[in-house]
Amino acid sequence: MLYFSDQELDAFLLEDAYRGDLTTRTLGINKHMGKMVFKRKHAGRVAGIEIAKALLIKLGLQPIVHIEDGEDVAPNTVLIEVEGKAEQLHMGWKAVQLVLEWSCGVAQYTAGIVAQVKSINPHAIIACTRKSIPGTRKLATAAVLAGGGHIHRSGLSETILVFTNHRNLCAEPNNFKQQISQLRQQAPENKITVEADTLDHVAAILKGAPDIIQLDKFTIEQVKQSIIQLAQSGLPTILSVAGGINISNAKQYAQTGVNLFITSAPYYAEPEDIKVIITPI
């Protein structure tokens, strides 16, 4: 579970209902009592339930949750139902629906790509990057976890990852050994990851013996060559593959023997269809 503050929940609600529901108010039905049901139209992975529940509670409602985040459901499964005044239901309707649709889409894609790599290697890990759609990173994190994925790094402060753009500003940009030594001295509790843009970079980075070498946009053949270089070095360094990993090619990359795959593809998955029905009571 990820904690969403009142401020974050308010932002979701205020984006759509900053002055209430004009239609409900004008029809004069704002005090009428109703029941709202959220159903997942197609079979698959569920995510966004905890946030959806919190949003409805913020509106003074008491939702009944039938499915937990991370579960797989059959078509037309009821996820949440809630009773209340029409003004409360309509203010929560679209905000909750959108959270569920987008979250389920991300979780579904994540579950799919995880299944792809694990069908080849049960120890393979799919980790999602911080390249999420702006404003959705925390929501995306919850959805990725519900899909069985991991988080590569949620922000700059979490892990050490040396990119070429970092090295370009160093006095000796290609002195990997010196850079890695400095990082180990200054941050002894952190693992050191260095990104490689070419096979030549892999050979040079290995001289510094980092914990992880992240292969950026490497072809499958280049990944295989990198594995050979690593084996010849005898180092405990591990390889990760990033850039271009998606549900259509993840299985092929997993066949190389690499265990760690970095991707942002789930964030751009098609949202799942969440049907919302409001009826009088």
mmCIF file of C-alpha atoms in Angstrom:
data_model
loop_
_atom_site.group_PDB
_atom_site.id
_atom_site.type_symbol
_atom_site.label_atom_id
_atom_site.label_comp_id
_atom_site.label_asym_id
_atom_site.label_seq_id
_atom_site.Cartn_x
_atom_site.Cartn_y
_atom_site.Cartn_z
ATOM 1 C CA MET A 1 0.000 0.000 0.000
ATOM 2 C CA LEU A 2 1.170 3.519 -0.808
ATOM 3 C CA TYR A 3 -0.047 6.396 1.334
ATOM 4 C CA PHE A 4 -1.768 9.228 -0.538
ATOM 5 C CA SER A 5 -2.076 12.465 1.419
ATOM 6 C CA ASP A 6 -5.244 14.527 1.666
ATOM 7 C CA GLN A 7 -3.610 17.078 -0.624
ATOM 8 C CA GLU A 8 -2.986 14.454 -3.318
ATOM 9 C CA LEU A 9 -6.510 13.050 -3.063
ATOM 10 C CA ASP A 10 -8.014 16.548 -3.151
ATOM 11 C CA ALA A 11 -6.066 17.272 -6.341
ATOM 12 C CA PHE A 12 -7.664 14.268 -8.075
ATOM 13 C CA LEU A 13 -11.157 15.365 -7.045
ATOM 14 C CA LEU A 14 -10.762 19.095 -7.623
ATOM 15 C CA GLU A 15 -9.469 18.591 -11.141
ATOM 16 C CA ASP A 16 -12.953 17.466 -12.192
ATOM 17 C CA ALA A 17 -15.348 18.849 -9.584
ATOM 18 C CA TYR A 18 -13.860 22.123 -8.426
ATOM 19 C CA ARG A 19 -17.353 23.718 -8.211
ATOM 20 C CA GLY A 20 -19.548 20.655 -7.880
ATOM 21 C CA ASP A 21 -21.678 18.989 -10.559
ATOM 22 C CA LEU A 22 -23.697 21.652 -12.356
ATOM 23 C CA THR A 23 -25.900 19.106 -14.148
ATOM 24 C CA THR A 24 -26.929 17.291 -10.967
ATOM 25 C CA ARG A 25 -27.553 20.576 -9.172
ATOM 26 C CA THR A 26 -29.587 22.075 -12.024
ATOM 27 C CA LEU A 27 -31.745 18.953 -12.367
ATOM 28 C CA GLY A 28 -32.557 19.241 -8.679
ATOM 29 C CA ILE A 29 -31.486 15.675 -7.930
ATOM 30 C CA ASN A 30 -28.423 16.466 -5.853
ATOM 31 C CA LYS A 31 -30.062 15.189 -2.648
ATOM 32 C CA HIS A 32 -31.555 12.062 -4.209
ATOM 33 C CA MET A 33 -30.104 8.818 -2.910
ATOM 34 C CA GLY A 34 -28.378 6.434 -5.290
ATOM 35 C CA LYS A 35 -26.043 3.491 -5.625
ATOM 36 C CA MET A 36 -22.879 3.589 -7.764
ATOM 37 C CA VAL A 37 -21.147 0.428 -8.981
ATOM 38 C CA PHE A 38 -17.723 0.158 -10.645
ATOM 39 C CA LYS A 39 -17.143 -2.915 -12.831
ATOM 40 C CA ARG A 40 -14.081 -4.028 -14.781
ATOM 41 C CA LYS A 41 -15.483 -4.792 -18.232
ATOM 42 C CA HIS A 42 -12.775 -7.226 -19.335
ATOM 43 C CA ALA A 43 -10.871 -9.929 -17.490
ATOM 44 C CA GLY A 44 -7.493 -8.988 -16.070
ATOM 45 C CA ARG A 45 -5.401 -7.380 -13.343
ATOM 46 C CA VAL A 46 -6.888 -4.812 -10.967
ATOM 47 C CA ALA A 47 -5.155 -1.710 -9.598
ATOM 48 C CA GLY A 48 -6.142 1.668 -8.170
ATOM 49 C CA ILE A 49 -8.597 0.234 -5.644
ATOM 50 C CA GLU A 50 -6.975 1.749 -2.546
ATOM 51 C CA ILE A 51 -6.837 5.208 -4.111
ATOM 52 C CA ALA A 52 -10.398 4.900 -5.406
ATOM 53 C CA LYS A 53 -11.626 3.930 -1.962
ATOM 54 C CA ALA A 54 -9.810 6.878 -0.383
ATOM 55 C CA LEU A 55 -11.331 9.292 -2.907
ATOM 56 C CA LEU A 56 -14.860 8.133 -2.137
ATOM 57 C CA ILE A 57 -14.247 8.369 1.606
ATOM 58 C CA LYS A 58 -13.033 11.957 1.086
ATOM 59 C CA LEU A 59 -16.501 12.717 -0.289
ATOM 60 C CA GLY A 60 -18.149 11.416 2.872
ATOM 61 C CA LEU A 61 -19.092 8.051 1.364
ATOM 62 C CA GLN A 62 -18.575 4.539 2.709
ATOM 63 C CA PRO A 63 -17.536 2.351 -0.231
ATOM 64 C CA ILE A 64 -17.703 -1.443 -0.162
ATOM 65 C CA VAL A 65 -14.601 -2.922 -1.792
ATOM 66 C CA HIS A 66 -14.928 -6.368 -3.362
ATOM 67 C CA ILE A 67 -11.506 -6.760 -5.003
ATOM 68 C CA GLU A 68 -8.009 -5.889 -3.803
ATOM 69 C CA ASP A 69 -5.168 -4.395 -5.814
ATOM 70 C CA GLY A 70 -3.131 -7.040 -7.623
ATOM 71 C CA GLU A 71 -5.972 -9.529 -8.103
ATOM 72 C CA ASP A 72 -7.047 -10.960 -11.461
ATOM 73 C CA VAL A 73 -10.772 -10.891 -12.157
ATOM 74 C CA ALA A 74 -13.311 -12.216 -14.651
ATOM 75 C CA PRO A 75 -15.219 -9.930 -17.061
ATOM 76 C CA ASN A 76 -17.821 -7.623 -15.500
ATOM 77 C CA THR A 77 -16.549 -8.177 -11.970
ATOM 78 C CA VAL A 78 -17.821 -5.604 -9.483
ATOM 79 C CA LEU A 79 -14.838 -3.823 -7.942
ATOM 80 C CA ILE A 80 -16.472 -1.223 -5.709
ATOM 81 C CA GLU A 81 -20.009 -0.201 -4.810
ATOM 82 C CA VAL A 82 -21.157 2.754 -2.768
ATOM 83 C CA GLU A 83 -24.394 4.453 -1.733
ATOM 84 C CA GLY A 84 -24.974 8.129 -1.075
ATOM 85 C CA LYS A 85 -26.471 11.386 -2.284
ATOM 86 C CA ALA A 86 -26.357 12.065 -6.011
ATOM 87 C CA GLU A 87 -24.111 15.104 -5.494
ATOM 88 C CA GLN A 88 -21.519 12.934 -3.741
ATOM 89 C CA LEU A 89 -21.739 10.121 -6.284
ATOM 90 C CA HIS A 90 -21.421 12.378 -9.320
ATOM 91 C CA MET A 91 -18.502 14.306 -7.843
ATOM 92 C CA GLY A 92 -16.621 11.038 -7.359
ATOM 93 C CA TRP A 93 -17.734 9.198 -10.473
ATOM 94 C CA LYS A 94 -15.261 10.352 -13.093
ATOM 95 C CA ALA A 95 -12.263 10.894 -10.827
ATOM 96 C CA VAL A 96 -12.537 7.356 -9.458
ATOM 97 C CA GLN A 97 -13.295 5.859 -12.863
ATOM 98 C CA LEU A 98 -10.221 7.454 -14.423
ATOM 99 C CA VAL A 99 -7.953 6.326 -11.590
ATOM 100 C CA LEU A 100 -9.221 2.769 -11.981
ATOM 101 C CA GLU A 101 -9.069 2.731 -15.786
ATOM 102 C CA TRP A 102 -5.536 4.073 -16.044
ATOM 103 C CA SER A 103 -4.223 2.069 -13.083
ATOM 104 C CA CYS A 104 -5.738 -1.175 -14.363
ATOM 105 C CA GLY A 105 -4.222 -0.509 -17.796
ATOM 106 C CA VAL A 106 -0.736 -0.037 -16.329
ATOM 107 C CA ALA A 107 -1.117 -3.074 -14.073
ATOM 108 C CA GLN A 108 -2.424 -5.231 -16.914
ATOM 109 C CA TYR A 109 0.509 -4.356 -19.172
ATOM 110 C CA THR A 110 2.976 -4.871 -16.328
ATOM 111 C CA ALA A 111 1.500 -8.274 -15.512
ATOM 112 C CA GLY A 112 1.754 -9.226 -19.181
ATOM 113 C CA ILE A 113 5.391 -8.274 -19.609
ATOM 114 C CA VAL A 114 6.305 -9.889 -16.277
ATOM 115 C CA ALA A 115 4.680 -13.114 -17.471
ATOM 116 C CA GLN A 116 6.675 -12.901 -20.716
ATOM 117 C CA VAL A 117 10.087 -12.762 -19.029
ATOM 118 C CA LYS A 118 9.245 -15.206 -16.257
ATOM 119 C CA SER A 119 8.110 -17.794 -18.795
ATOM 120 C CA ILE A 120 11.759 -17.892 -19.845
ATOM 121 C CA ASN A 121 13.471 -17.117 -16.543
ATOM 122 C CA PRO A 122 11.548 -17.365 -13.225
ATOM 123 C CA HIS A 123 14.120 -15.044 -11.626
ATOM 124 C CA ALA A 124 13.694 -12.243 -14.180
ATOM 125 C CA ILE A 125 12.608 -8.826 -12.910
ATOM 126 C CA ILE A 126 10.696 -6.089 -14.720
ATOM 127 C CA ALA A 127 11.456 -2.708 -13.145
ATOM 128 C CA CYS A 128 9.763 0.505 -14.275
ATOM 129 C CA THR A 129 11.581 3.813 -14.597
ATOM 130 C CA ARG A 130 10.793 7.331 -13.429
ATOM 131 C CA LYS A 131 9.788 8.287 -16.996
ATOM 132 C CA SER A 132 6.110 8.238 -16.102
ATOM 133 C CA ILE A 133 3.488 10.625 -17.437
ATOM 134 C CA PRO A 134 3.964 13.917 -15.510
ATOM 135 C CA GLY A 135 1.853 14.047 -12.376
ATOM 136 C CA THR A 136 1.171 10.297 -12.293
ATOM 137 C CA ARG A 137 4.367 8.858 -10.809
ATOM 138 C CA LYS A 138 2.926 7.797 -7.468
ATOM 139 C CA LEU A 139 -0.218 6.424 -9.070
ATOM 140 C CA ALA A 140 1.978 4.604 -11.582
ATOM 141 C CA THR A 141 4.105 3.138 -8.810
ATOM 142 C CA ALA A 142 1.042 1.612 -7.147
ATOM 143 C CA ALA A 143 -0.168 0.203 -10.476
ATOM 144 C CA VAL A 144 3.221 -1.299 -11.384
ATOM 145 C CA LEU A 145 3.417 -3.026 -8.004
ATOM 146 C CA ALA A 146 -0.115 -4.378 -8.465
ATOM 147 C CA GLY A 147 1.027 -5.756 -11.816
ATOM 148 C CA GLY A 148 3.884 -7.681 -10.237
ATOM 149 C CA GLY A 149 6.616 -5.297 -11.358
ATOM 150 C CA HIS A 150 9.326 -3.466 -9.446
ATOM 151 C CA ILE A 151 10.368 0.179 -9.366
ATOM 152 C CA HIS A 152 13.724 0.961 -10.971
ATOM 153 C CA ARG A 153 14.085 4.327 -9.229
ATOM 154 C CA SER A 154 11.262 6.692 -8.306
ATOM 155 C CA GLY A 155 13.548 9.719 -8.234
ATOM 156 C CA LEU A 156 17.069 11.073 -8.363
ATOM 157 C CA SER A 157 17.628 10.724 -4.619
ATOM 158 C CA GLU A 158 17.039 6.971 -4.418
ATOM 159 C CA THR A 159 19.889 5.288 -6.281
ATOM 160 C CA ILE A 160 23.198 6.068 -7.934
ATOM 161 C CA LEU A 161 23.030 5.737 -11.707
ATOM 162 C CA VAL A 162 25.794 7.318 -13.778
ATOM 163 C CA PHE A 163 24.691 8.445 -17.229
ATOM 164 C CA THR A 164 26.848 9.782 -20.023
ATOM 165 C CA ASN A 165 25.415 13.219 -19.230
ATOM 166 C CA HIS A 166 26.987 12.936 -15.777
ATOM 167 C CA ARG A 167 30.335 11.802 -17.136
ATOM 168 C CA ASN A 168 30.428 14.588 -19.712
ATOM 169 C CA LEU A 169 30.889 17.072 -16.878
ATOM 170 C CA CYS A 170 33.679 15.121 -15.158
ATOM 171 C CA ALA A 171 37.322 16.129 -15.611
ATOM 172 C CA GLU A 172 38.036 12.696 -17.133
ATOM 173 C CA PRO A 173 34.744 11.548 -18.702
ATOM 174 C CA ASN A 174 35.991 8.075 -19.608
ATOM 175 C CA ASN A 175 37.843 7.321 -16.395
ATOM 176 C CA PHE A 176 35.229 4.873 -15.134
ATOM 177 C CA LYS A 177 37.560 3.373 -12.545
ATOM 178 C CA GLN A 178 38.142 6.731 -10.860
ATOM 179 C CA GLN A 179 34.456 7.685 -10.959
ATOM 180 C CA ILE A 180 33.298 4.382 -9.454
ATOM 181 C CA SER A 181 36.006 4.540 -6.777
ATOM 182 C CA GLN A 182 34.851 8.038 -5.809
ATOM 183 C CA LEU A 183 31.226 6.939 -5.644
ATOM 184 C CA ARG A 184 32.057 3.976 -3.421
ATOM 185 C CA GLN A 185 34.018 6.222 -1.081
ATOM 186 C CA GLN A 186 31.335 8.911 -0.899
ATOM 187 C CA ALA A 187 28.288 6.607 -0.823
ATOM 188 C CA PRO A 188 29.359 3.304 0.769
ATOM 189 C CA GLU A 189 25.788 2.174 1.438
ATOM 190 C CA ASN A 190 24.643 2.481 -2.171
ATOM 191 C CA LYS A 191 25.039 0.174 -5.111
ATOM 192 C CA ILE A 192 26.721 1.746 -8.123
ATOM 193 C CA THR A 193 25.077 1.490 -11.527
ATOM 194 C CA VAL A 194 26.742 2.851 -14.666
ATOM 195 C CA GLU A 195 24.974 3.096 -17.996
ATOM 196 C CA ALA A 196 26.755 1.848 -21.111
ATOM 197 C CA ASP A 197 25.918 3.264 -24.528
ATOM 198 C CA THR A 198 28.189 0.933 -26.544
ATOM 199 C CA LEU A 199 30.038 -2.369 -26.263
ATOM 200 C CA ASP A 200 33.270 -0.412 -25.859
ATOM 201 C CA HIS A 201 31.754 1.278 -22.834
ATOM 202 C CA VAL A 202 30.990 -2.117 -21.295
ATOM 203 C CA ALA A 203 34.651 -3.140 -21.502
ATOM 204 C CA ALA A 204 35.788 0.180 -20.027
ATOM 205 C CA ILE A 205 33.195 0.207 -17.244
ATOM 206 C CA LEU A 206 34.134 -3.308 -16.166
ATOM 207 C CA LYS A 207 37.579 -1.988 -15.199
ATOM 208 C CA GLY A 208 35.878 -0.066 -12.409
ATOM 209 C CA ALA A 209 33.874 -3.116 -11.215
ATOM 210 C CA PRO A 210 30.495 -1.435 -10.612
ATOM 211 C CA ASP A 211 27.601 -3.350 -9.090
ATOM 212 C CA ILE A 212 25.446 -3.018 -12.207
ATOM 213 C CA ILE A 213 26.022 -2.060 -15.825
ATOM 214 C CA GLN A 214 22.851 -0.804 -17.488
ATOM 215 C CA LEU A 215 22.865 -1.531 -21.212
ATOM 216 C CA ASP A 216 21.033 1.307 -22.956
ATOM 217 C CA LYS A 217 19.171 0.430 -26.161
ATOM 218 C CA PHE A 218 21.389 -2.579 -26.841
ATOM 219 C CA THR A 219 20.300 -5.079 -29.464
ATOM 220 C CA ILE A 220 19.931 -8.706 -28.435
ATOM 221 C CA GLU A 221 23.246 -9.508 -30.105
ATOM 222 C CA GLN A 222 24.964 -6.670 -28.235
ATOM 223 C CA VAL A 223 23.506 -7.958 -24.971
ATOM 224 C CA LYS A 224 24.957 -11.401 -25.721
ATOM 225 C CA GLN A 225 28.362 -9.857 -26.418
ATOM 226 C CA SER A 226 28.152 -7.941 -23.141
ATOM 227 C CA ILE A 227 27.435 -11.170 -21.278
ATOM 228 C CA ILE A 228 30.581 -12.696 -22.787
ATOM 229 C CA GLN A 229 32.663 -9.676 -21.727
ATOM 230 C CA LEU A 230 31.285 -9.905 -18.200
ATOM 231 C CA ALA A 231 31.989 -13.638 -17.986
ATOM 232 C CA GLN A 232 35.561 -13.080 -19.127
ATOM 233 C CA SER A 233 36.084 -10.416 -16.446
ATOM 234 C CA GLY A 234 35.144 -12.783 -13.637
ATOM 235 C CA LEU A 235 33.453 -9.919 -11.770
ATOM 236 C CA PRO A 236 30.214 -10.231 -9.742
ATOM 237 C CA THR A 237 28.800 -7.248 -11.664
ATOM 238 C CA ILE A 238 25.324 -7.841 -13.059
ATOM 239 C CA LEU A 239 23.787 -6.534 -16.274
ATOM 240 C CA SER A 240 20.464 -4.816 -16.777
ATOM 241 C CA VAL A 241 18.858 -3.940 -20.102
ATOM 242 C CA ALA A 242 17.055 -0.621 -20.595
ATOM 243 C CA GLY A 243 15.559 1.257 -23.519
ATOM 244 C CA GLY A 244 13.045 -0.230 -25.907
ATOM 245 C CA ILE A 245 11.976 -3.141 -23.697
ATOM 246 C CA ASN A 246 8.277 -3.824 -24.195
ATOM 247 C CA ILE A 247 5.751 -6.632 -24.217
ATOM 248 C CA SER A 248 6.552 -7.596 -27.815
ATOM 249 C CA ASN A 249 10.272 -8.205 -27.307
ATOM 250 C CA ALA A 250 10.751 -8.873 -23.584
ATOM 251 C CA LYS A 251 10.722 -12.640 -24.028
ATOM 252 C CA GLN A 252 13.503 -12.472 -26.624
ATOM 253 C CA TYR A 253 15.663 -10.349 -24.322
ATOM 254 C CA ALA A 254 14.989 -12.724 -21.428
ATOM 255 C CA GLN A 255 16.373 -15.558 -23.540
ATOM 256 C CA THR A 256 19.813 -13.893 -23.393
ATOM 257 C CA GLY A 257 20.098 -14.808 -19.707
ATOM 258 C CA VAL A 258 19.911 -11.284 -18.281
ATOM 259 C CA ASN A 259 17.688 -11.087 -15.189
ATOM 260 C CA LEU A 260 16.903 -7.365 -14.898
ATOM 261 C CA PHE A 261 14.900 -5.367 -17.444
ATOM 262 C CA ILE A 262 14.177 -1.646 -17.180
ATOM 263 C CA THR A 263 11.160 -0.204 -18.973
ATOM 264 C CA SER A 264 8.658 2.659 -19.044
ATOM 265 C CA ALA A 265 6.299 0.943 -21.505
ATOM 266 C CA PRO A 266 3.518 0.125 -18.972
ATOM 267 C CA TYR A 267 2.849 3.821 -18.340
ATOM 268 C CA TYR A 268 1.598 4.229 -21.892
ATOM 269 C CA ALA A 269 -0.627 1.168 -21.970
ATOM 270 C CA GLU A 270 -4.218 1.506 -23.134
ATOM 271 C CA PRO A 271 -6.547 2.142 -20.175
ATOM 272 C CA GLU A 272 -8.910 -0.656 -19.213
ATOM 273 C CA ASP A 273 -12.667 -0.122 -19.491
ATOM 274 C CA ILE A 274 -14.353 0.491 -16.122
ATOM 275 C CA LYS A 275 -18.132 0.573 -16.357
ATOM 276 C CA VAL A 276 -19.909 2.857 -13.880
ATOM 277 C CA ILE A 277 -23.633 2.461 -13.195
ATOM 278 C CA ILE A 278 -25.640 4.735 -10.902
ATOM 279 C CA THR A 279 -29.163 3.684 -9.901
ATOM 280 C CA PRO A 280 -31.728 5.094 -7.428
ATOM 281 C CA ILE A 281 -32.312 3.474 -4.047
#
